[in-house]
Each structure stands twice: as structure tokens, then as C-alpha cells.
Coordinates of C-alpha atoms in Angstrom, one line a residue:
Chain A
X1 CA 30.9 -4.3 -31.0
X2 CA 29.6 -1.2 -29.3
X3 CA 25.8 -0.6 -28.5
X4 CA 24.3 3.2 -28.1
X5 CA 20.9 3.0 -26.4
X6 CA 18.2 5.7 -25.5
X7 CA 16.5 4.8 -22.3
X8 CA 13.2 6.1 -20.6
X9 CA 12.8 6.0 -17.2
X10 CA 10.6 6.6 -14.3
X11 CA 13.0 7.8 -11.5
X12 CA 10.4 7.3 -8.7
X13 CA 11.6 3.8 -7.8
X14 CA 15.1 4.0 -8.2
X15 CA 17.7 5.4 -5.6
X16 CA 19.0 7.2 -9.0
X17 CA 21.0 6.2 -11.9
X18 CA 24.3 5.2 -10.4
X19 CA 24.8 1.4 -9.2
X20 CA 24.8 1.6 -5.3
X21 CA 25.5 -1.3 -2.9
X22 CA 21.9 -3.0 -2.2
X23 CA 20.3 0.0 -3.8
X24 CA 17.7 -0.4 -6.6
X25 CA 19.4 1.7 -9.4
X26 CA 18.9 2.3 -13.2
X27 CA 22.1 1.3 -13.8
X28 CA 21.8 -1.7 -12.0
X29 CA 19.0 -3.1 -13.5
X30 CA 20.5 -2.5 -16.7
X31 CA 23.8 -4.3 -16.0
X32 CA 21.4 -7.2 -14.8
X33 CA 19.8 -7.5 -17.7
X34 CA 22.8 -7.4 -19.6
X35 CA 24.5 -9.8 -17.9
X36 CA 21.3 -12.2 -18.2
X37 CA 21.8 -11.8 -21.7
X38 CA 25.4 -12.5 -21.8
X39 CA 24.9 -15.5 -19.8
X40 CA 26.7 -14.5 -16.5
X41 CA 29.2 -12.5 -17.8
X42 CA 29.5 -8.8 -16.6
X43 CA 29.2 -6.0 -19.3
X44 CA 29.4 -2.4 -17.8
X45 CA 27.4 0.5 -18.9
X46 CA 28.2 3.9 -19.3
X47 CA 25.6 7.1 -19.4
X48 CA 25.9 10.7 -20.8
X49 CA 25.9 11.4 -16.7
X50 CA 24.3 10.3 -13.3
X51 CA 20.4 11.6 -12.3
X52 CA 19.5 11.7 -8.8
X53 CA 16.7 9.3 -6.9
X54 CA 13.4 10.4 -8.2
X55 CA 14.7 12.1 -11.8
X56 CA 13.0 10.4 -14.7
X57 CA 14.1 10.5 -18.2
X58 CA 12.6 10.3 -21.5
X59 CA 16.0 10.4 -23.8
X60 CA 19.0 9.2 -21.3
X61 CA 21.8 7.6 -23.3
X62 CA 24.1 4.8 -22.9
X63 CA 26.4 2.5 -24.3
X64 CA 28.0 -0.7 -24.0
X65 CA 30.3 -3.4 -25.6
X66 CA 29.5 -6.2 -26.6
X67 CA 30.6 -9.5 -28.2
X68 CA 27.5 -10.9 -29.2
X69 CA 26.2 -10.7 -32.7
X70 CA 22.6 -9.2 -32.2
X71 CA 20.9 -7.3 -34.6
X72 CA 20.5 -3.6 -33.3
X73 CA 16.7 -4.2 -33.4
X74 CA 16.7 -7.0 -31.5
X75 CA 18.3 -5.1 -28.8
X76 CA 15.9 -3.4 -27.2
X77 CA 13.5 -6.3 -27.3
X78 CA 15.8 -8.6 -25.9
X79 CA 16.8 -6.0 -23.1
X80 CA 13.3 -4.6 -22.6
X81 CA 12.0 -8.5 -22.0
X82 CA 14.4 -8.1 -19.1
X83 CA 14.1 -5.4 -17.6
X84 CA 11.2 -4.0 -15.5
X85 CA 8.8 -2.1 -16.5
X86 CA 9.8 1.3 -15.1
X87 CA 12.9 1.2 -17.6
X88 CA 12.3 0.9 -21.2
X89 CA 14.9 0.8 -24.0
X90 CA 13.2 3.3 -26.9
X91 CA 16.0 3.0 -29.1
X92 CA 19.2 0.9 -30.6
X93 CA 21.7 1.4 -32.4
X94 CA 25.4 0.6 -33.6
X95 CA 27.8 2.9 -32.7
X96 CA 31.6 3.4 -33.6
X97 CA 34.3 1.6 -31.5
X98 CA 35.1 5.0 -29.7
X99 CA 31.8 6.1 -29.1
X100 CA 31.6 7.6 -25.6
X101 CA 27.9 8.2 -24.3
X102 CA 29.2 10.8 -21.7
X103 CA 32.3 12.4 -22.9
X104 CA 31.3 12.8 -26.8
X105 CA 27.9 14.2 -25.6
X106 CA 28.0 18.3 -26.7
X107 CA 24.8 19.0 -25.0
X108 CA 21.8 17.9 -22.7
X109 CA 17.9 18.7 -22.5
X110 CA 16.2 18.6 -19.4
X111 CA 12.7 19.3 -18.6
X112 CA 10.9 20.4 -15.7
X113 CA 7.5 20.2 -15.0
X114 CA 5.2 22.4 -12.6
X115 CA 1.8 21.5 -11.6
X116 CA -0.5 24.7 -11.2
X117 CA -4.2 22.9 -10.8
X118 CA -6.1 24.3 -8.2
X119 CA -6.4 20.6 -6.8
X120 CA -3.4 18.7 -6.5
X121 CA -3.4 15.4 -8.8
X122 CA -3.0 11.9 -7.8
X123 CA -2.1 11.1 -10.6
X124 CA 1.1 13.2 -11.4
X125 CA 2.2 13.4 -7.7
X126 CA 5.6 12.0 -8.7
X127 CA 6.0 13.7 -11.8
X128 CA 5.8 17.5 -11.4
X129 CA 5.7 19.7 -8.7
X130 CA 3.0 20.8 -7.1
X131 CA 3.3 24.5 -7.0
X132 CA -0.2 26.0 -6.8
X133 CA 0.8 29.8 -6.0
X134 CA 0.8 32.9 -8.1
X135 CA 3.4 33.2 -10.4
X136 CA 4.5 36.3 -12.9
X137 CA 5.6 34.5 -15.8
X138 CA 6.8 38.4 -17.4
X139 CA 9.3 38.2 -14.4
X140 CA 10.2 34.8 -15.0
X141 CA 11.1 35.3 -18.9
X142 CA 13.3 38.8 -17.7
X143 CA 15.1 36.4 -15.1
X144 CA 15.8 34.0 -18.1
X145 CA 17.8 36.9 -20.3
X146 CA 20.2 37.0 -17.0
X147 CA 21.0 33.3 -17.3
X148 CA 21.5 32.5 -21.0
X149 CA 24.7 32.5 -22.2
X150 CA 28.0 31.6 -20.5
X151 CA 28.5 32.0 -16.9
X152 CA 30.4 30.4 -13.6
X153 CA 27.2 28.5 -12.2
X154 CA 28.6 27.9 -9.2
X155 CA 25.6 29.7 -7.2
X156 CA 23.4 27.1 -8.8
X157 CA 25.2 24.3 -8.0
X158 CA 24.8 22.2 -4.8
X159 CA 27.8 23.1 -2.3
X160 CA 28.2 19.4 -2.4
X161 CA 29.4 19.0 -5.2
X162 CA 33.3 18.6 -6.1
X163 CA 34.0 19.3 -10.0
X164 CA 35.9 22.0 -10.2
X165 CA 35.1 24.1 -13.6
X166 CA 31.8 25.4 -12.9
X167 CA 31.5 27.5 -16.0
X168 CA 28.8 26.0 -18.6
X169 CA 27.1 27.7 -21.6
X170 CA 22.9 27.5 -20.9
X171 CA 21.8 27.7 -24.3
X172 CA 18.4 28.3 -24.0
X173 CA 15.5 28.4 -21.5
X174 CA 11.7 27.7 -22.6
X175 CA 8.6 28.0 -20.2
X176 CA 5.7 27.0 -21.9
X177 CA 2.2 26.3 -20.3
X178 CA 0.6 22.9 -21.2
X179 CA -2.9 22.8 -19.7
X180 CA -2.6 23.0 -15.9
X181 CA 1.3 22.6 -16.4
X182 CA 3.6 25.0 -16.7
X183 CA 6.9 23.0 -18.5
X184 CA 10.8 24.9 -18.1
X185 CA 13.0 23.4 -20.7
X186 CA 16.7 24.3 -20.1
X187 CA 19.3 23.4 -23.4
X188 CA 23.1 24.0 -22.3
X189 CA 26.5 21.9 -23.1
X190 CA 26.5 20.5 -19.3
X191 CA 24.8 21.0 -16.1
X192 CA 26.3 20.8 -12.8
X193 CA 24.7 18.7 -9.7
X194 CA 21.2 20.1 -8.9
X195 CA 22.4 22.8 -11.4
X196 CA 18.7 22.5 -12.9
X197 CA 16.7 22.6 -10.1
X198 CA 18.4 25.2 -8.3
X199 CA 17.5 27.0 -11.6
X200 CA 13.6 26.2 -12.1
X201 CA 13.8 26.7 -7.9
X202 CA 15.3 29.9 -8.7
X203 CA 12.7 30.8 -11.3
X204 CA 10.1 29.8 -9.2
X205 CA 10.9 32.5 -6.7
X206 CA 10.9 35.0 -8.9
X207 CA 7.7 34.5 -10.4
X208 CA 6.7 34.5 -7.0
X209 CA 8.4 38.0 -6.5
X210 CA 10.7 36.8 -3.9
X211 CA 13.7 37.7 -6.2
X212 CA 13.7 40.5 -8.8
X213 CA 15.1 39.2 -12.2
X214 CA 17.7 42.4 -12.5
X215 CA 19.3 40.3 -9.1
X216 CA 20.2 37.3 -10.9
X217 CA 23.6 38.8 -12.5
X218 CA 24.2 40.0 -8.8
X219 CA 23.4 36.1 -7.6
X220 CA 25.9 34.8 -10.8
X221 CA 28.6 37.1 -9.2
X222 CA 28.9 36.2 -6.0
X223 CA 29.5 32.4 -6.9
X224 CA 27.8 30.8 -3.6
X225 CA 24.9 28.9 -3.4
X226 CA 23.2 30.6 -0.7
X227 CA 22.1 33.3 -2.7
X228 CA 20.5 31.4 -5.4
X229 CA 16.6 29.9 -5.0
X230 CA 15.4 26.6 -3.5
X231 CA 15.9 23.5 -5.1
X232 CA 13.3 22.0 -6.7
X233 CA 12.0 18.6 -5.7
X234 CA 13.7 15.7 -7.9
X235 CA 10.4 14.2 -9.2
X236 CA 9.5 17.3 -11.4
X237 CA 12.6 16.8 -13.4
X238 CA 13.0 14.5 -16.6
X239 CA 16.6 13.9 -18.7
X240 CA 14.8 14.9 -22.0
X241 CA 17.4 14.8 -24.7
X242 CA 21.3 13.8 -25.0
X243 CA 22.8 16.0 -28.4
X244 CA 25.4 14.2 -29.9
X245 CA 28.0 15.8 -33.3
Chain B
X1 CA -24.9 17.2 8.5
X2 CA -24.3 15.1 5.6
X3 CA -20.9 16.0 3.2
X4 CA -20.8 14.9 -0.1
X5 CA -17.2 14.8 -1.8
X6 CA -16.1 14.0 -4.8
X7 CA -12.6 12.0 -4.6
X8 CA -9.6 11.1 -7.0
X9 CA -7.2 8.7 -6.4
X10 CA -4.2 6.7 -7.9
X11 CA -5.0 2.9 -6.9
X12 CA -1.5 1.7 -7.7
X13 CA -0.9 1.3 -4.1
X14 CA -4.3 0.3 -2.5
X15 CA -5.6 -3.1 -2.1
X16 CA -9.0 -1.4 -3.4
X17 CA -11.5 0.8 -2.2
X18 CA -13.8 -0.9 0.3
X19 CA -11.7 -1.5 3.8
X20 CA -9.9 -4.9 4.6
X21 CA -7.9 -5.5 7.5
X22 CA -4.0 -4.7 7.7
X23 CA -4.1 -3.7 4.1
X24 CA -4.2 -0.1 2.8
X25 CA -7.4 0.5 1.1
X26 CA -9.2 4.1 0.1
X27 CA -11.7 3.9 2.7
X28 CA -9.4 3.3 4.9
X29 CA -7.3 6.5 4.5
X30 CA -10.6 8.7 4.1
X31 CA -12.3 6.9 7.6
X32 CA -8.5 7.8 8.6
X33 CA -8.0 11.5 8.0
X34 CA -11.9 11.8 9.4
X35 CA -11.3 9.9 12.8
X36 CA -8.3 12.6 13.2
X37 CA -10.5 15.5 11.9
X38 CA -13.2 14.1 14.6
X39 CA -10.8 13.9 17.7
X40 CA -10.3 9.9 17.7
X41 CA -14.6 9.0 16.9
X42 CA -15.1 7.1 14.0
X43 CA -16.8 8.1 11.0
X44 CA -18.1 5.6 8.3
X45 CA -17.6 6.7 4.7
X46 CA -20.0 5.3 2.2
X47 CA -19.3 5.7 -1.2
X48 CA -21.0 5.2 -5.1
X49 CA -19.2 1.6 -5.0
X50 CA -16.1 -0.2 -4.5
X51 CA -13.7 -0.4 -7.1
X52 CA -10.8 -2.9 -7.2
X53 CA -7.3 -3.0 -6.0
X54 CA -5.1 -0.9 -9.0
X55 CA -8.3 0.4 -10.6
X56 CA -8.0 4.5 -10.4
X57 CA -11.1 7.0 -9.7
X58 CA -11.2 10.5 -11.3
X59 CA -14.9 11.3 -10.0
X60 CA -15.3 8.9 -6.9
X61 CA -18.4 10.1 -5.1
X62 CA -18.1 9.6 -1.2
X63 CA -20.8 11.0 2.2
X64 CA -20.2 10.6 5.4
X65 CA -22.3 12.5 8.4
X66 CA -20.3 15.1 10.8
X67 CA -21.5 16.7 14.2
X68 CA -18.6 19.3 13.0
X69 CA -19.8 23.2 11.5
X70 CA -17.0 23.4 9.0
X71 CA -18.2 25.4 5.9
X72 CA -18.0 23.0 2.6
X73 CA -15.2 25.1 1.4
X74 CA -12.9 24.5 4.2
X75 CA -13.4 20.5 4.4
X76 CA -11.6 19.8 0.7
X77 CA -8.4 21.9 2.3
X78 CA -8.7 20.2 5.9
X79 CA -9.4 16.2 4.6
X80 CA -6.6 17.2 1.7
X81 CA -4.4 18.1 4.5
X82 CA -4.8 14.8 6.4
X83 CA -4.7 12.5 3.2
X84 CA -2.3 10.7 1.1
X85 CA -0.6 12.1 -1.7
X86 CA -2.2 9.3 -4.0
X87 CA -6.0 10.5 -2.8
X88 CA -7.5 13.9 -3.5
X89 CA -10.9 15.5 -2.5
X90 CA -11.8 17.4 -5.7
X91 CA -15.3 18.9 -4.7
X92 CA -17.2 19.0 -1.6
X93 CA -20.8 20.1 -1.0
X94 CA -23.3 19.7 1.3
X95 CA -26.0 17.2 1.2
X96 CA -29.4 16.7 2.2
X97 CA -30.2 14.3 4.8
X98 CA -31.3 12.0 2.7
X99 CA -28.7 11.8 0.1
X100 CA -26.8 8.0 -0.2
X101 CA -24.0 8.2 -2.7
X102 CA -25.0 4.6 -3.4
X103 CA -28.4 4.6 -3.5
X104 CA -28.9 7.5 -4.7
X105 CA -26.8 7.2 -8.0
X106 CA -28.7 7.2 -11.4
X107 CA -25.6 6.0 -13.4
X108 CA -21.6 6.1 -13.6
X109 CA -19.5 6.7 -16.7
X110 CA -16.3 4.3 -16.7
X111 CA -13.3 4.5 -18.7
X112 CA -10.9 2.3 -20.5
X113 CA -6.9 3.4 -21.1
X114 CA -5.1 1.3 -24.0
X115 CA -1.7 2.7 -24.6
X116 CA -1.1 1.4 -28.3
X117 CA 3.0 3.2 -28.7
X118 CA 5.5 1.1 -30.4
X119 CA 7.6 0.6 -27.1
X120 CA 5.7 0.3 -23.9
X121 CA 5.8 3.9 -21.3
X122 CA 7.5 3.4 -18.1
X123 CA 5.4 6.5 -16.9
X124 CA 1.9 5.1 -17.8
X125 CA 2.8 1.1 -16.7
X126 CA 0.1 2.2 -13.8
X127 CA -2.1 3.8 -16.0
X128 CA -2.7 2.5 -19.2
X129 CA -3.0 -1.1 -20.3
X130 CA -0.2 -2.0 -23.0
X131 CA -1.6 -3.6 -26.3
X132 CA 0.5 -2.8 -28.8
X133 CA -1.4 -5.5 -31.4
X134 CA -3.1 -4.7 -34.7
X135 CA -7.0 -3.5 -33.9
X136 CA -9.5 -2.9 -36.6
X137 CA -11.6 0.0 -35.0
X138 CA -14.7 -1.0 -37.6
X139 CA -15.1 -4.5 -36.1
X140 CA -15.1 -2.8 -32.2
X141 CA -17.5 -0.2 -33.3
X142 CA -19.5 -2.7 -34.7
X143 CA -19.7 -4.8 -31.8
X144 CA -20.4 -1.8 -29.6
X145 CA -24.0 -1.8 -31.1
X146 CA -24.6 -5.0 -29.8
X147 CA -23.6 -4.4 -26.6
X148 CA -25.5 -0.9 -25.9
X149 CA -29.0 -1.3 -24.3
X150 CA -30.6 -3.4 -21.7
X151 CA -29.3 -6.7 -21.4
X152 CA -28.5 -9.5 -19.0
X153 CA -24.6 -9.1 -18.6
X154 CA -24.0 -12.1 -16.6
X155 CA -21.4 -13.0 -19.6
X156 CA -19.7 -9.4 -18.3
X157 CA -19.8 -10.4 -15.0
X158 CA -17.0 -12.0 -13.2
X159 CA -18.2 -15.7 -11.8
X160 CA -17.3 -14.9 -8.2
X161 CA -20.6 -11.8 -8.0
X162 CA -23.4 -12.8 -6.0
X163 CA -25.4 -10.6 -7.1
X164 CA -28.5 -12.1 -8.4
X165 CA -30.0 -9.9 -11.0
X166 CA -27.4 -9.2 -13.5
X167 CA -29.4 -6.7 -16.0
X168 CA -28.2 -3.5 -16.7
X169 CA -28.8 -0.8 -19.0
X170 CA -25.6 0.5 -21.0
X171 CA -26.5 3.5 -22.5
X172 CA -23.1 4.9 -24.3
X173 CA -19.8 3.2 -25.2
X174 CA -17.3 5.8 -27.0
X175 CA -13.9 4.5 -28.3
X176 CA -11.3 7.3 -29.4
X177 CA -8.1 8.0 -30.0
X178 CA -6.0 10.3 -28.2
X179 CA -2.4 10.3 -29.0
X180 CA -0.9 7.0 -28.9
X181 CA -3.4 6.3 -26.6
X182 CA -7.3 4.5 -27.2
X183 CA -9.6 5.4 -24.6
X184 CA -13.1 3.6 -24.0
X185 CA -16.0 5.2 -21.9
X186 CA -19.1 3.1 -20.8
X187 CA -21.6 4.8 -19.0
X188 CA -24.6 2.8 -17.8
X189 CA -27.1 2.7 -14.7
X190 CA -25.2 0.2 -13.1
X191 CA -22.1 -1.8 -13.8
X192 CA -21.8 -6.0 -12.6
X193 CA -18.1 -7.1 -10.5
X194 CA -15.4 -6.9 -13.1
X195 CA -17.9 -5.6 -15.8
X196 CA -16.1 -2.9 -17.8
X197 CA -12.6 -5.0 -17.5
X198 CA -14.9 -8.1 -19.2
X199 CA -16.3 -5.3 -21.8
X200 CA -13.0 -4.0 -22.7
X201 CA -11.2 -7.6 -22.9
X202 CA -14.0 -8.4 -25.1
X203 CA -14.0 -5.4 -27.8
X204 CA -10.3 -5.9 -27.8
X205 CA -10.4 -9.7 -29.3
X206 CA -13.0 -8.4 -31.2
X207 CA -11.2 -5.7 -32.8
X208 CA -7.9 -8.3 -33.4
X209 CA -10.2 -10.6 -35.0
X210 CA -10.7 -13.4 -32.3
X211 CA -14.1 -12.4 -32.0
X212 CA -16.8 -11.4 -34.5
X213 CA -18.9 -8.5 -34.1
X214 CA -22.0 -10.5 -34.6
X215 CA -21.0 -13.3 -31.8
X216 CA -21.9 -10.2 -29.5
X217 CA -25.7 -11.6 -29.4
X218 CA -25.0 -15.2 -28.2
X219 CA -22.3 -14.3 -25.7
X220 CA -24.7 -12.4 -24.3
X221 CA -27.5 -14.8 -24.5
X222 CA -25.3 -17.6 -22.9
X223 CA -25.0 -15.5 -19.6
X224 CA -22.5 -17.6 -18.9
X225 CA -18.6 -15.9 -18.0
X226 CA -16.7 -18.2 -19.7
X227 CA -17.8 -17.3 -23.6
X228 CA -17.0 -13.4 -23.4
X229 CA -13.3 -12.0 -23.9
X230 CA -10.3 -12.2 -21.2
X231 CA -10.8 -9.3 -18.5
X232 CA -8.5 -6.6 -19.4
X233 CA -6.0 -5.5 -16.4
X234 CA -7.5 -3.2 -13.4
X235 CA -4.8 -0.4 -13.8
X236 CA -6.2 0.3 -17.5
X237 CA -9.7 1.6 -15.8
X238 CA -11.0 4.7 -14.2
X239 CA -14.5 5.2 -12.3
X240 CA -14.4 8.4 -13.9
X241 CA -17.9 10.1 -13.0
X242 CA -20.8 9.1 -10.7
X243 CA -24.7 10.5 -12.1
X244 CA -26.9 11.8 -8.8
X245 CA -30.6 13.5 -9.9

């Protein structure tokens, strides 16, 4: 049978989702646990996509097949007895035999969160970005307007990357301040590599007045990465939500 | 002149406050970033009191004596500077010559983190001790009552403490809720080697039942370590505020 999972993680320890030779990886630990539980036997695990070393997530999504005869709640307490403590498995379920975590997936949430506390904070060093500076956030929600929709993201997009189609629809784009935090929520049916930190890097800048927001379509148009913002570190940057039909 | 600061830090990584050869320890980063600040002399840190490896402080009070003229202001952005990522000088004012962070304390206020969510939070596993079992609030606040006042703790004191007189007044404990989270404060005039861990273990089996409220009086009168509750886990607890006249 085929198992869907939602798993949280804290990105800090991991050299990133993806199973790497020698590497500590998300995926790794989760194919170790699984293969504990299948005494010995291998069982591969697919995600709605890859997140970088450092990238945490609250709502990632996976799947797997199986052939043992578990109960889906006893899933997640067999895996989560297995796994370490920087992984946890919130949710299982059944799911049909053609079930694809990352190709039926019709849209992702990520979140990214800003520290703006006069201090910095011990406490969430690895888990938003310490940006203590002056920001506009009138400029930020005009620059916002220029990004919604669908465009070729290519200038937000690391030059490294090799997929081809670089069009995607961002759906929406929510800033909201939570205390000392200031949280960017970006909904869209796919993001490219370091598509949403170039963004919140982008953003950044020009609530910092380093780019106007009526430059953005300009930045769109030219299709090069040089012209968009920084990227903005991986460890303000959380997988929030997989959306499924 | 004497410099008071107040310091947070993150003691995930430290083998506790108080300075131990070859290990990373809290003093020894602070007595670090002031030896560089000083041009290579040492300079001794003395702070309100030690606290253990894993155990976090939000309101850590610290003095050391400088021959340098650097106006207060400046000293939280230069020792910030110089510091780990996982310590942060909050405040910093000066002192009289007379003032001992130690000595000169009247009382701390220490707090407690249960995390009480139905699956356990890979980004609080640090920060919050996981006790997901049933807890009747009634039967902990009734406890507290017993425990408030002047007593002789030496049942809430870990067997290893030397110290010799093991009275203490606590004047406050405060359970509440917040979120999915129970937090405890204590604040007292003093608190005994692995006191508030002891005092946390304790209302805990008292609020699943394995202890009764009303037991509270002979524990106490025993003053013996082994008839009080198991000592809850240092990464729950947070020196959280130091009391100076």
C-alpha cells in the first residue's frame, strides 16, 4: 500500500532534504527509519520537492510504498520512535496507488521569517533572519502587486539552476508582523531554486529603498539574476504547506 | 569601572555557565570576547550564578571591571560583536564600585517550559521539555501552596550540593498556559543546585497523580532528595530574571 506523510523539520542540522553520500539528510534519516521498520529492506521516499541545508519545514510531504499492514495511525509513532528528534512525522495517512507526493502537488506555501528586535535573539538565530534595519513596508506591499500573477522568474532564480520552464504563477504574497517578526508568506503552483529567497531578498531591499517597487516589472523583463535582490539566508525559510486536488 | 550586563543565551551548545577546561562554557566566551576587547589581559566575569549545561538564560546578570572609557551604550554593540551567535548582551549599565551580581542579588525568577502538543516540535526539542501525559492543573495548584514560603528544600536539592544551609524563601510559583505550551515561574531569594528542575519534576507527578498535593508537607520535612519527584530535563528551564535593590 502507499503511505502520504506530513513531516516537520528543523533544517539546521541537515545538509538539506536530498540523500547525499556521508551527508546527514532528511531524507536519509527517513529511509533509515523506514528501513529499520521493514527489517533491512530498502523502501524509497519521495517529497513534493528538495529544501536546501538549513530550510525547515512545518508541512513537507512524502510518500512511500509499502507492504506491511500498519494501521495509518500507527505510522507516525512507529516512524517518529525512530527517527530523531529534529524530524517529526505530524501526520499519516493512506493514499491511492498513484498518489505522487511531488508531481500531483498543485501548489506550495512557504514562509519566511524576519527578525526586527533591536537585540538579536539567541534563541531564534537559526530560524529567522536577523534583519534589524529600517524597512518601508508601503514599498514592500507596492513591490508585491509587480510579482503576483504569472511571470518567467528566471531573475529570481539562482543561475545554477538547470530546469528549463521558468514560468510559475505566484499566487499570493502576505507580510504580516508578529511581535518583533515580520513573517512573508509566498502561495504559488511551484517555485524555482532559491526562487523564494531571492524574493523575500528582493523585498527586503526595497523596504530598504535600495530598489523602487515600479522596477520590479523592469527586473521580471530582463530574465537574469543579477538584477534581482540578495538571497536570503536559508535558515529564515520554512516549507509551510503542500496543496493537493 | 564596574559594567553590569544583562546576558541571553541559548545553552544547547554549552557545557554550562561557569568555565571548565577544553569545553565551551558561557563564561568562557564572555571572559573571551573581553580578553580581545582588552588587547590579550584577562578579565574575570562574575555573574548572579551558574546555571547548567542546556539550561538557557533570558535575564543572566554578569560585572566585570574595565580600565577601558567606553560609554555603556557602545559596550552591548562591541561584546555583541565579539560573541557567539547563541550569547547576547541585552542591557548594559554601569555600576557602582561596589555592586557584586552575586552578592548583591535579592532574588531570581526561574521558569519552567512544558510543551504538551499531541506530536512532539522538532523546533522547541532544545527548548521545551515534551510531556504529552494527562495533568490535572487543580492537583498542581494545590501542591503549589505547599511549596510557597520558607522552607528547608534539601528534598529540592540535588544530593551532590554542598551547600550547607538549604532554606530558601519561595515567594511565587505561577503555572499557565500558553498555546500548547505550560509554562512555570518560581521566583524566590535563592534557589539550591538542581532546585527548580526538582520543583518542576515534582508538580508534574503531582498533577498525573503519582503524587498527592498533601504529601508536599513530609517531602519537605524528610529533607531528604530521594522522596521528591524525578528532576525534569535542563533544556525545559530559563534563569529568566535576576532582582538587584
Amino acid at each position: 500500500m502507499k503511505i502520504k506523510c506530513i513531516v516537520s523539520y528543523d533544517g539546521t542540522l541537515f545538509a538539506g532534504y536530498q540523500v547525499q553520500p556521508k551527508l546527514r539528510t532528511v531524507q536519509g534519516e527517513l529511509e533509515g527509519a523506514l528501513k529499520k521498520l521493514h527489517k533491512g529492506h530498502e523502501v524509497k521516499v519521495a517529497a513534493s520537492g528538495r529544501t536546501d541545508a538549513g530550510v525547515h519545514a512545518v508541512g513537507q510531504v512524502i510518500h512511500f510504498e509499502t507492504p506491511l499492514n500498519i494501521p495509518a495511525d500507527r505510522w507516525g509513532v512507529a516512524l517518529n520512535s525512530l527517527l530523531p528528534a529534529d524530524i517529526t512525522v505530524i501526520d499519516v495517512a493512506a493514499a491511492s496507488d498513484d498518489f505522487h507526493a511531488r508531481f500531483d502537488a498543485v501548489g506550495k506555501e512557504y514562509r519566511y521569517t524576519v527578525l526586527r528586535s533591536a537585540q538579536r535573539n539567541p534563541f531564534v538565530r537559526n530560524y529567522a533572519y536577523y534583519y534589524p534595519y529600517s524597512l518601508d513596508l508601503a514599498l514592500i506591499e507596492a513591490a508585491k502587486t509587480h510579482l503576483m500573477g504569472t511571470h518567467d522568474f528566471t531573475s529570481f532564480c539562482s543561475a545554477k539552476s538547470e530546469v528549463e520552464d521558468r514560468v510559475r504563477e505566484l499566487r499570493s504574497i502576505e507580510v504580516h508582523e508578529d511581535g518583533d517578526k515580520l513573517i512573508f508568506s509566498f502561495i504559488g503552483n511551484g517555485f524555482l531554486y532559491n526562487m523564494v529567497r531571492i524574493l523575500t531578498g528582493t523585498l527586503l531591499s526595497v523596504g530598504a529603498g535600495e530598489i523602487a517597487p515600479d522596477e520590479i516589472p523592469e527586473i521580471l523583463k530582463k530574465k537574469n539574476r543579477i538584477y534581482a535582490g540578495k538571497t536570503a539566508p536559508a535558515h529564515g525559510l520554512y516549507l509551510w504547506e503542500v496543496f493537493y486536488n
